[in-house]
Short mmCIF file of N, CA and C in Angstrom, two decimals:
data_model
loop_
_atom_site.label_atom_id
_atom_site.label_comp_id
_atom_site.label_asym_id
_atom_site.label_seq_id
_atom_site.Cartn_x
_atom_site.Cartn_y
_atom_site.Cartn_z
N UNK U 1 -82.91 -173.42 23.66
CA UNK U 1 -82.60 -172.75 24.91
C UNK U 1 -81.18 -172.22 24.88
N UNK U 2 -81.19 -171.00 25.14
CA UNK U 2 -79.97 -170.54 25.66
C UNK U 2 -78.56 -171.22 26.42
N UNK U 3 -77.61 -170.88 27.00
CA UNK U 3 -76.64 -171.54 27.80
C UNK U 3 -77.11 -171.49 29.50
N UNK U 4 -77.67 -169.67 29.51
CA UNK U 4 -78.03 -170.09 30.78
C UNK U 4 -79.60 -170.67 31.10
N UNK U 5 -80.31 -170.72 30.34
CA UNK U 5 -81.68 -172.00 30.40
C UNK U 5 -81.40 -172.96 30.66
N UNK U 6 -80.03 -173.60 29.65
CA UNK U 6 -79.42 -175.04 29.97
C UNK U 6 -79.02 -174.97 31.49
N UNK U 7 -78.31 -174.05 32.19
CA UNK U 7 -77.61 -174.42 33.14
C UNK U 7 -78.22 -174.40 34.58
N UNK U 8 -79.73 -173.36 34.41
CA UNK U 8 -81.07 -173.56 35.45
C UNK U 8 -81.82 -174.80 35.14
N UNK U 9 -81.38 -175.46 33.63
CA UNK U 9 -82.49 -177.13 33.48
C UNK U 9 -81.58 -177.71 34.04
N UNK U 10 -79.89 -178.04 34.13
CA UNK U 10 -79.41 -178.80 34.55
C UNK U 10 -78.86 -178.79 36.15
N UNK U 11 -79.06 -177.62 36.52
CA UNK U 11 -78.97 -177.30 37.82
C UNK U 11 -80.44 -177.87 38.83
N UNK U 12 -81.93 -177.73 37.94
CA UNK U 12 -82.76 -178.41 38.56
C UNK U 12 -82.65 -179.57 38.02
N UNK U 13 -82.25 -180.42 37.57
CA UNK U 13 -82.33 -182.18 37.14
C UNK U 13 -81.45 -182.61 38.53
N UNK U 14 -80.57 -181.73 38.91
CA UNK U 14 -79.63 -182.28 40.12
C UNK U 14 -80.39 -182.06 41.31
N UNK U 15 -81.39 -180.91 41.75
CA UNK U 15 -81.66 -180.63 42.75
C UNK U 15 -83.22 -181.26 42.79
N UNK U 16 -84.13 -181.05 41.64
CA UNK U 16 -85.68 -181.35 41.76
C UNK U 16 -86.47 -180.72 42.50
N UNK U 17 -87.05 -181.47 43.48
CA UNK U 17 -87.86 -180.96 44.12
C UNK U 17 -87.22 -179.68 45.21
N UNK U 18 -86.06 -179.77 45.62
CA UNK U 18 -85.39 -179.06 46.23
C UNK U 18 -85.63 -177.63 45.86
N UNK U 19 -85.07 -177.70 44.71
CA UNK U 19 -84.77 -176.51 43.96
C UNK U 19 -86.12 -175.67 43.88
N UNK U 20 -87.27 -176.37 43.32
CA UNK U 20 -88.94 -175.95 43.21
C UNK U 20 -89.39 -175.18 44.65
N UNK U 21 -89.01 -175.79 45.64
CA UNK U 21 -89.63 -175.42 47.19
C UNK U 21 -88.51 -174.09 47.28
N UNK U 22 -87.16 -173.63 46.61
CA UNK U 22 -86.43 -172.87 46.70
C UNK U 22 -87.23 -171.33 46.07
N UNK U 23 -87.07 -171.90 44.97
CA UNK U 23 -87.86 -171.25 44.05
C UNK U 23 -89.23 -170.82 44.37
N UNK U 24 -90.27 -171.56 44.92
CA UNK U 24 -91.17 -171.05 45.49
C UNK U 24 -91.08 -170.31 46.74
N UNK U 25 -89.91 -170.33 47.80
CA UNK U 25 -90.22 -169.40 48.61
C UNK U 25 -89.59 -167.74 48.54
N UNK U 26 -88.74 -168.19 47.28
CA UNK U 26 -88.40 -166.93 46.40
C UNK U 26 -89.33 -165.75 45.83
N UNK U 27 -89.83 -166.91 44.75
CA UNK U 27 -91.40 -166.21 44.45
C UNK U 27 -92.68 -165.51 45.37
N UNK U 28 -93.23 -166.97 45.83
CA UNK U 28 -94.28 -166.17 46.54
C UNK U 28 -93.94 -165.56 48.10
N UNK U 29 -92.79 -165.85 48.35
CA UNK U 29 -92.80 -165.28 50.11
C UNK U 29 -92.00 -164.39 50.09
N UNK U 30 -90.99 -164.06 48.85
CA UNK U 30 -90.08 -163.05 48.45
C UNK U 30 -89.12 -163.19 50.16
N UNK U 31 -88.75 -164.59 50.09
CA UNK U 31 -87.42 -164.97 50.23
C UNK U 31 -86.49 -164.75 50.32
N UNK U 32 -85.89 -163.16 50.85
CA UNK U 32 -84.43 -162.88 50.52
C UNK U 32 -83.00 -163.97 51.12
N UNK U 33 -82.96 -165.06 52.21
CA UNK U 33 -81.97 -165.34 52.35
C UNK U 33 -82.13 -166.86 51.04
N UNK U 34 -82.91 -167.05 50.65
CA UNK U 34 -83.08 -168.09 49.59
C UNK U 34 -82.51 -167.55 48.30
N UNK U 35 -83.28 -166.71 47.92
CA UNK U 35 -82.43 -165.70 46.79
C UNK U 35 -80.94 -165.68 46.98
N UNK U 36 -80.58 -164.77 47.84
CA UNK U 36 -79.14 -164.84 48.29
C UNK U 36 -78.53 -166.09 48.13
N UNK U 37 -78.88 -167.47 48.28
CA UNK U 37 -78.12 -168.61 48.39
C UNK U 37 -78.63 -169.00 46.78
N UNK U 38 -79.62 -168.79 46.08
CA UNK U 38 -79.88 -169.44 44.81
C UNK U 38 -78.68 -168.74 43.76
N UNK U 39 -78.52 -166.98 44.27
CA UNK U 39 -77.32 -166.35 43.05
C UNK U 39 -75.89 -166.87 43.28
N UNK U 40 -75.66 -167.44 44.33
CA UNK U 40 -74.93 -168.22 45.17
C UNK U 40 -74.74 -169.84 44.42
N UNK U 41 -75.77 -170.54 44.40
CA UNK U 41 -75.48 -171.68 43.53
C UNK U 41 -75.53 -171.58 42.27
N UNK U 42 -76.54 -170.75 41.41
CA UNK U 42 -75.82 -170.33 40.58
C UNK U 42 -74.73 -170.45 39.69
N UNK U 43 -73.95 -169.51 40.82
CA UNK U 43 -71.76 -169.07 40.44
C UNK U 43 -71.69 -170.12 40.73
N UNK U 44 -72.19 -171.26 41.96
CA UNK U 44 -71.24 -172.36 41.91
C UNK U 44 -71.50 -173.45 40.55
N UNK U 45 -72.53 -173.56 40.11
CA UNK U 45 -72.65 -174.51 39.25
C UNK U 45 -72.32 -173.85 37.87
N UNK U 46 -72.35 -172.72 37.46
CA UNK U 46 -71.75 -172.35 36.61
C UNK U 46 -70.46 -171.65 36.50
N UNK U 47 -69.57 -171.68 37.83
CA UNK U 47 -68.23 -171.47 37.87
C UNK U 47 -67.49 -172.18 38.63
N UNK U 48 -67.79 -173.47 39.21
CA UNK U 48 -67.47 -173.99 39.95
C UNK U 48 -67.48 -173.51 41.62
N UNK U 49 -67.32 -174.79 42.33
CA UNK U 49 -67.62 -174.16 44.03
C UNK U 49 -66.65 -173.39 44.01
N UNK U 50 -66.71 -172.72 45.55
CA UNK U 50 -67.46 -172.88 46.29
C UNK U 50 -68.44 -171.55 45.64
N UNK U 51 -69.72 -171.18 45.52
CA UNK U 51 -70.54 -170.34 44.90
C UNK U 51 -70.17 -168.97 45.97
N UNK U 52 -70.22 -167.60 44.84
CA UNK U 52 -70.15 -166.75 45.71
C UNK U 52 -70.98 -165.61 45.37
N UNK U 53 -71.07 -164.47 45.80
CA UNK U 53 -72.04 -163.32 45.13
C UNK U 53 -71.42 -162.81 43.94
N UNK U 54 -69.74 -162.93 43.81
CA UNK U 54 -68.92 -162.44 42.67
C UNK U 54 -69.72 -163.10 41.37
N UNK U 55 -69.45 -164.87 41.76
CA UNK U 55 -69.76 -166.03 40.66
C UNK U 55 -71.58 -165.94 40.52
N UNK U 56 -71.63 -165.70 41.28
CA UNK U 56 -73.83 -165.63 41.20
C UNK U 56 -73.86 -164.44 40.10
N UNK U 57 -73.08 -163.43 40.46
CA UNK U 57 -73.28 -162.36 39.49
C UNK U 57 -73.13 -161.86 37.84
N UNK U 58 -72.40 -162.76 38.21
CA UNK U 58 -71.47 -162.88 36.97
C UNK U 58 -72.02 -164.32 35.80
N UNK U 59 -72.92 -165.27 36.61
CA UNK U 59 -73.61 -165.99 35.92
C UNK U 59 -75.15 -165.17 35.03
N UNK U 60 -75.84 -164.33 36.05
CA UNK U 60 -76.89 -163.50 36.05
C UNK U 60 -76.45 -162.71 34.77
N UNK U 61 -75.09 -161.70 34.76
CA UNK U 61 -74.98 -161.27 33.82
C UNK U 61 -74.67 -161.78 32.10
N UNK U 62 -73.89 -163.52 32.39
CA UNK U 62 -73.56 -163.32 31.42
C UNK U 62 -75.29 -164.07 30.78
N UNK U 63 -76.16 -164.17 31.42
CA UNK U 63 -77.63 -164.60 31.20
C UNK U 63 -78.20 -164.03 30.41
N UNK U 64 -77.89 -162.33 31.21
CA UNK U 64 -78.41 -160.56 30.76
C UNK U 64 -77.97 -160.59 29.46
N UNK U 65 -76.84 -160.73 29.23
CA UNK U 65 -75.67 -160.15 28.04
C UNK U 65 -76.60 -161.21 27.11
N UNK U 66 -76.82 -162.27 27.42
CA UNK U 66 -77.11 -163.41 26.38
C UNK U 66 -78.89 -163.19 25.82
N UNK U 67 -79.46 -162.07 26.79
CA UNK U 67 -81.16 -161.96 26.43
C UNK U 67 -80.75 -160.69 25.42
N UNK U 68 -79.30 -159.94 25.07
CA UNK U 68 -79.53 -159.52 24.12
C UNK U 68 -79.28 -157.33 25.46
N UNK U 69 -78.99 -157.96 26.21
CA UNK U 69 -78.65 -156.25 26.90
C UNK U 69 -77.01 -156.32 27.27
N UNK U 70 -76.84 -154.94 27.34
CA UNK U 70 -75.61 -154.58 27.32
C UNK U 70 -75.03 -154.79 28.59
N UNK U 71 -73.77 -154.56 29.13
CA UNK U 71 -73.15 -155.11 30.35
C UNK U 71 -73.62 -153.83 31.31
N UNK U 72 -73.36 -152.46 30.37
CA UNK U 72 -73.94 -151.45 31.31
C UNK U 72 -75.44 -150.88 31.25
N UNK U 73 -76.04 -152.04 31.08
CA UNK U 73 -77.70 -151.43 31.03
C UNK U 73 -78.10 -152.22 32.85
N UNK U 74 -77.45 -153.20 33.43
CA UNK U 74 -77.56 -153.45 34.69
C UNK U 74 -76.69 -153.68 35.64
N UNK U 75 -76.99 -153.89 36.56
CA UNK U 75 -76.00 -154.04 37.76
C UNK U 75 -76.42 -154.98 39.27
N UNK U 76 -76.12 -156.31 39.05
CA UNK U 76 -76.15 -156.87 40.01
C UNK U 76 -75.17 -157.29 41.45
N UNK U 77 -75.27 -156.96 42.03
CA UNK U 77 -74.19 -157.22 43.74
C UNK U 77 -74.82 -157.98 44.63
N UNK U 78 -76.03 -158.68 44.63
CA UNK U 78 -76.94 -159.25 45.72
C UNK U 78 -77.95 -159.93 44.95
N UNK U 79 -78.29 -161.08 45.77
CA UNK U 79 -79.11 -162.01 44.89
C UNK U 79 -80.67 -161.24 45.38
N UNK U 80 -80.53 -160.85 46.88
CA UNK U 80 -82.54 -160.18 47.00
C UNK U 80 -83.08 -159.51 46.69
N UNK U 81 -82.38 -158.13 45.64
CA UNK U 81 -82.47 -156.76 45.54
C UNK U 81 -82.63 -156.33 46.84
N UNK U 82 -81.90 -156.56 48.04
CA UNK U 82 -81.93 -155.33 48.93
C UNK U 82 -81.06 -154.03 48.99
N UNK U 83 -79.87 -154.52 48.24
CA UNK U 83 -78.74 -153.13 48.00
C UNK U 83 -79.56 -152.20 46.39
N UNK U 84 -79.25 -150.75 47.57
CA UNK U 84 -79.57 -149.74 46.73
C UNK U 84 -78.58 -149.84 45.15
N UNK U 85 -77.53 -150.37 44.94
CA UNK U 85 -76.38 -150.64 44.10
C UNK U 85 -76.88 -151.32 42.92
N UNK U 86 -77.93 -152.44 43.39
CA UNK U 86 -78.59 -153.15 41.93
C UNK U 86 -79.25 -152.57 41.27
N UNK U 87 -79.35 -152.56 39.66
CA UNK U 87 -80.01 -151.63 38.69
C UNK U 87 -80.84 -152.79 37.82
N UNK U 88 -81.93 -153.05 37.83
CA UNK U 88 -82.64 -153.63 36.61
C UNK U 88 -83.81 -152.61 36.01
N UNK U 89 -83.80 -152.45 34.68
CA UNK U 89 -84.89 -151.73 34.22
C UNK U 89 -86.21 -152.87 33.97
N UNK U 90 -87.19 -151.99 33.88
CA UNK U 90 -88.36 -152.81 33.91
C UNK U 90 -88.79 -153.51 32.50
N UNK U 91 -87.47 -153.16 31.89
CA UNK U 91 -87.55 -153.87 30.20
C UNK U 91 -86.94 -155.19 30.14
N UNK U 92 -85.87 -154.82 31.30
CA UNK U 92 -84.90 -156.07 31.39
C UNK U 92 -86.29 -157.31 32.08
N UNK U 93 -86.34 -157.32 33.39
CA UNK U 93 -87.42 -157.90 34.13
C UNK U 93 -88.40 -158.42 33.21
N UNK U 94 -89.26 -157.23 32.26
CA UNK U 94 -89.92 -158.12 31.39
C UNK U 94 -89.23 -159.11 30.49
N UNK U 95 -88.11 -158.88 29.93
CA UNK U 95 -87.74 -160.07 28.92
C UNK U 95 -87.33 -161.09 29.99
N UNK U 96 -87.04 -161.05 31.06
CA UNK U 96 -86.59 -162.21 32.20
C UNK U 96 -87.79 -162.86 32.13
N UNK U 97 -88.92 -162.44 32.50
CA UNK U 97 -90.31 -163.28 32.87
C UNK U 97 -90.39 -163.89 31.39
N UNK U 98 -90.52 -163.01 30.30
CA UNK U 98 -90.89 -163.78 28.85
C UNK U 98 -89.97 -164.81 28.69
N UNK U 99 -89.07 -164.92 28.62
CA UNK U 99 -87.71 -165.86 28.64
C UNK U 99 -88.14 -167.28 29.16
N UNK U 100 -88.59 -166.81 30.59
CA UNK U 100 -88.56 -168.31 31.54
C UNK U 100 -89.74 -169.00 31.17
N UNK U 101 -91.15 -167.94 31.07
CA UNK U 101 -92.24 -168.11 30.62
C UNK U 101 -92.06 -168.91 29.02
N UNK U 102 -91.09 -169.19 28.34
CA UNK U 102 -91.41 -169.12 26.86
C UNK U 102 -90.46 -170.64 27.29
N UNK U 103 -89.88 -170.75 27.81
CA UNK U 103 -88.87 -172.13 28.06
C UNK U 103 -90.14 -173.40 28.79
N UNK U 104 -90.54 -174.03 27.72
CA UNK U 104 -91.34 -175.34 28.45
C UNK U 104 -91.57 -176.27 29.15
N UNK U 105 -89.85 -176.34 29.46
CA UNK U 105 -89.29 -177.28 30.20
C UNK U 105 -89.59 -176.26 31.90
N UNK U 106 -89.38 -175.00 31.17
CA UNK U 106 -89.31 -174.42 32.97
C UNK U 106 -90.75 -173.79 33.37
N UNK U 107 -91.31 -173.62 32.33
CA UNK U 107 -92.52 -172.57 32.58
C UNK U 107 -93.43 -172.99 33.47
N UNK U 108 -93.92 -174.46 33.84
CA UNK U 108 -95.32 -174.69 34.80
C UNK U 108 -94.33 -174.31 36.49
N UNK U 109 -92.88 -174.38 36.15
CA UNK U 109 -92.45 -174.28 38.15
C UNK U 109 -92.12 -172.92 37.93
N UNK U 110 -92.21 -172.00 36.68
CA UNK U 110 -91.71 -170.87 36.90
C UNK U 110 -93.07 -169.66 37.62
N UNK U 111 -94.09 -170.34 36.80
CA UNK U 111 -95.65 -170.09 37.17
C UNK U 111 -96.18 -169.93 38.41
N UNK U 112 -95.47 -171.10 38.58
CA UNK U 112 -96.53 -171.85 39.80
C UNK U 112 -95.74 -170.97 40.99
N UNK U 113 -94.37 -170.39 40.86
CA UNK U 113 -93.29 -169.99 41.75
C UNK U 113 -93.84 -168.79 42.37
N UNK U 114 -94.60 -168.13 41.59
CA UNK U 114 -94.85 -166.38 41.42
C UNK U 114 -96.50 -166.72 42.71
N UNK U 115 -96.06 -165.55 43.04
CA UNK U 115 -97.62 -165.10 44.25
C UNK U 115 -98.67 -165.22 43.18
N UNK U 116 -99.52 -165.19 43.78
CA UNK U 116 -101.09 -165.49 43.02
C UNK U 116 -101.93 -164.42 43.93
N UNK U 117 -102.24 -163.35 42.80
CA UNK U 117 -102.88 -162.48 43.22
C UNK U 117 -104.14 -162.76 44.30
N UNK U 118 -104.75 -162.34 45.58
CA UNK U 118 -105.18 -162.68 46.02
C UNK U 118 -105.79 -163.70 46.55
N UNK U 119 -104.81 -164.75 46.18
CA UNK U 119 -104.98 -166.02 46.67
C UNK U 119 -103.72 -166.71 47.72
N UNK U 120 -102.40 -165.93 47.23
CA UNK U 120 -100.96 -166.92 48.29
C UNK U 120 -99.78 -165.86 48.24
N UNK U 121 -98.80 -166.27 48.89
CA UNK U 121 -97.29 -165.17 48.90
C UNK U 121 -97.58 -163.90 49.29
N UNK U 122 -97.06 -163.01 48.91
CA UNK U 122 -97.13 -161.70 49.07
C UNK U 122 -98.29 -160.94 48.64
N UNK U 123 -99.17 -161.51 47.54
CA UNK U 123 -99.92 -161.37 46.86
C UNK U 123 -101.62 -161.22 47.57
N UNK U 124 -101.63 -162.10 48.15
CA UNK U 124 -102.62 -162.94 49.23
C UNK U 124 -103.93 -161.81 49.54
N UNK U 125 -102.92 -160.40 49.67
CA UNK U 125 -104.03 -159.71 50.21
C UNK U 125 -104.50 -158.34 49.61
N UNK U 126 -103.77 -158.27 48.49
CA UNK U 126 -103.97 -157.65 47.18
C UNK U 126 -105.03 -158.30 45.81
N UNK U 127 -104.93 -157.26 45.28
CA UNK U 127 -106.18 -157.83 44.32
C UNK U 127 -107.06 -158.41 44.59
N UNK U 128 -107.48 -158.46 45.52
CA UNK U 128 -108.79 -159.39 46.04
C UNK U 128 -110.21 -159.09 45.10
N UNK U 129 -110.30 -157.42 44.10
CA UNK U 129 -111.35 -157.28 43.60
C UNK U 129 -111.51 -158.96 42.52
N UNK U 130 -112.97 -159.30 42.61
CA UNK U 130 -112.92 -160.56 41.60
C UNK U 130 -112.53 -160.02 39.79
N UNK U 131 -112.50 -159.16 39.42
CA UNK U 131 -111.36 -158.69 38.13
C UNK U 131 -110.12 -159.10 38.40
N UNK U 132 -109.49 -159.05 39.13
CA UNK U 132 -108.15 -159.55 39.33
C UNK U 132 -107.67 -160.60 40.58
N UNK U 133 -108.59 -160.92 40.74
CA UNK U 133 -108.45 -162.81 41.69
C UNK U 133 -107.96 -163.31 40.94
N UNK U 134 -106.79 -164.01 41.26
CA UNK U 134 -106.34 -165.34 40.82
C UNK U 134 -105.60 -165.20 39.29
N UNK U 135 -105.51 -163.99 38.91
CA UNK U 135 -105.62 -163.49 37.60
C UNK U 135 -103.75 -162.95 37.32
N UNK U 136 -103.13 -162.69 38.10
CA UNK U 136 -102.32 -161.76 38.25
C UNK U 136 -101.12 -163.01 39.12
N UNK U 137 -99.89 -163.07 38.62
CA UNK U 137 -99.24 -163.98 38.89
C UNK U 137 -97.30 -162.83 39.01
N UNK U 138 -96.94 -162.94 40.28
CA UNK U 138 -95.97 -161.73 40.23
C UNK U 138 -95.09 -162.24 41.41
N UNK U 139 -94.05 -161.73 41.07
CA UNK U 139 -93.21 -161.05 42.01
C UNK U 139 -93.08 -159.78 42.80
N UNK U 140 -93.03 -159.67 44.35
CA UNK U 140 -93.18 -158.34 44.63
C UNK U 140 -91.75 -158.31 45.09
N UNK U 141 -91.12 -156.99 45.39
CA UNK U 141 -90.05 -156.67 45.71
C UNK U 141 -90.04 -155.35 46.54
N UNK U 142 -89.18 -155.00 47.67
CA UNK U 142 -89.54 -153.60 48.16
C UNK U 142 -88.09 -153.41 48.74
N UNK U 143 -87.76 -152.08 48.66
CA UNK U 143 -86.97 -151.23 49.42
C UNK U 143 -87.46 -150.00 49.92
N UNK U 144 -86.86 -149.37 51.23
CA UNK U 144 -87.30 -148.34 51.51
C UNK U 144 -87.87 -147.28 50.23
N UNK U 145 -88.95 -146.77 49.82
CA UNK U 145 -88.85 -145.22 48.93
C UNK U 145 -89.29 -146.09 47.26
N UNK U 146 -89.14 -147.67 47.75
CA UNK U 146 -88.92 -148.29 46.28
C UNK U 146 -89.91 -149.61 46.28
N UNK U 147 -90.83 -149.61 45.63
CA UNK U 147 -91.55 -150.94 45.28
C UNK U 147 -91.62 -151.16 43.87
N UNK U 148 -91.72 -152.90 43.75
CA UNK U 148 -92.05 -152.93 42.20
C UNK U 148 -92.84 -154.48 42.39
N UNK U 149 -93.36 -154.68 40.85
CA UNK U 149 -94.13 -155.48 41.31
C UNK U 149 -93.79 -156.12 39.21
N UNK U 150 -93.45 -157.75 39.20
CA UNK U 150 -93.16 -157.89 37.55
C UNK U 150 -93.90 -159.28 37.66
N UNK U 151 -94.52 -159.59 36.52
CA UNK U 151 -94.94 -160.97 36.81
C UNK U 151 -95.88 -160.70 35.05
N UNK U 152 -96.94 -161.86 35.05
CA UNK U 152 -98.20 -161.77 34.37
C UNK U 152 -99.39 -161.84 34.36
N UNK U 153 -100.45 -161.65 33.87
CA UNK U 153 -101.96 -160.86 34.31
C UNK U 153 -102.12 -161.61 33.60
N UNK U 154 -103.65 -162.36 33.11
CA UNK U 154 -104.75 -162.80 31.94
C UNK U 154 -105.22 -161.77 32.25
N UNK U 155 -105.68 -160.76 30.76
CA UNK U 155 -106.30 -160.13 30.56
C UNK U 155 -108.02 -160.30 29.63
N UNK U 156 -108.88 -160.28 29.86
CA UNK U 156 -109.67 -160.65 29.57
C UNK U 156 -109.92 -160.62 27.70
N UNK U 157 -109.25 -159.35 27.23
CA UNK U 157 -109.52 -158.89 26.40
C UNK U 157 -107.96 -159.28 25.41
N UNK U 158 -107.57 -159.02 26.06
CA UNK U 158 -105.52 -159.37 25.42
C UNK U 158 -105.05 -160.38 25.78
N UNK U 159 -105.29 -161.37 26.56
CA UNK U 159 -104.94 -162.93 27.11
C UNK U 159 -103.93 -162.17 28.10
N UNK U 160 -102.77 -163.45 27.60
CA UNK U 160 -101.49 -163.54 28.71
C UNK U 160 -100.51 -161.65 28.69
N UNK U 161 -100.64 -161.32 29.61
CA UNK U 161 -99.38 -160.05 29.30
C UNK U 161 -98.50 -159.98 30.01
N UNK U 162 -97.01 -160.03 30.09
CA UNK U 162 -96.14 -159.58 30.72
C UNK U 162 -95.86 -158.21 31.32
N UNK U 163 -95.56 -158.19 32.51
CA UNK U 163 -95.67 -156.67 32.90
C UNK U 163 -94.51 -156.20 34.12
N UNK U 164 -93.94 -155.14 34.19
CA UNK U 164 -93.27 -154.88 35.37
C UNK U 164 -93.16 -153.25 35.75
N UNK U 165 -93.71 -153.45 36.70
CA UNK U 165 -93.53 -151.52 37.31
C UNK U 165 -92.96 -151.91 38.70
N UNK U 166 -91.95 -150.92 38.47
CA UNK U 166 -90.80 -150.28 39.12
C UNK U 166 -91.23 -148.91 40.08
N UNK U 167 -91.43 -148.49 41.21
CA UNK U 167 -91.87 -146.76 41.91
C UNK U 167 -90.60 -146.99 42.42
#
């Protein structure tokens, strides 16, 4: 594992269950004042208190820098994506999901975190065709003019796939 894998395993060994119910209302209820306070602890546990959006950001990036992207391929200022100012490409997002997904220690709360296509979160009332019940595991995100949707599908034919579209 990476430095910042280590510092989300050792940041949940302190919090536990806390952290999971955080994380889940991140995921499936797309959570923005939770988000906001998670990029927030974050900076604090990896820069010391008191946590701020500077230190949240700056943990996120040096995360980015460490999956192998450049400092100017993104741009974070806010933990919810509600500012027009944040930039993630949908390449970045995918190696984020493969990353967490590929870490064993994190992968069943990273899973379990994400909406479930027509079954919970944001998700609930989408995909309902039975091809994609229960099948489709994501994050949704929206701004005015702007939706995206990143997570993973079982594909019947290709298994597990990582995926993220950005409009």
């Amino acid at each position: 594992l990476g430095g910042w894998d280590q510092e989300l395993l050792a940041l949940s060994e302190i919090t536990d269950a806390r952290l999971v119910e955080v994380l889940t209302a991140l995921g499936k209820y797309s959570n923005n004042f939770a988000a906001e306070q998670m990029l927030k602890t974050l900076g604090a546990h990896r820069f010391g208190a008191p946590g701020s959006f500077e230190s949240g950001s700056r943990a996120v990036s040096e995360y980015l820098i460490g999956l192998g992207f450049a400092k100017e391929d993104f741009r974070i200022t806010d933990g919810s994506g509600l500012s027009y100012d944040n930039y993630l490409s949908a390449a970045i997002l995918v190696k984020i999901v493969e990353d967490l997904y590929r870490a064993p220690e994190m992968r069943t709360e990273f899973v379990c975190s994400l909406a479930l296509a027509g079954v919970d979160g944001t998700l609930r009332h989408r995909f309902l065709n039975e091809d994609y019940l229960g099948r489709i595991m994501a994050k949704t995100g929206s701004l005015a003019g702007v939706s995206s949707l990143s997570g993973l599908a079982l594909s019947r034919s290709s298994g597990l796939l990582v995926f993220s579209v950005l409009t």
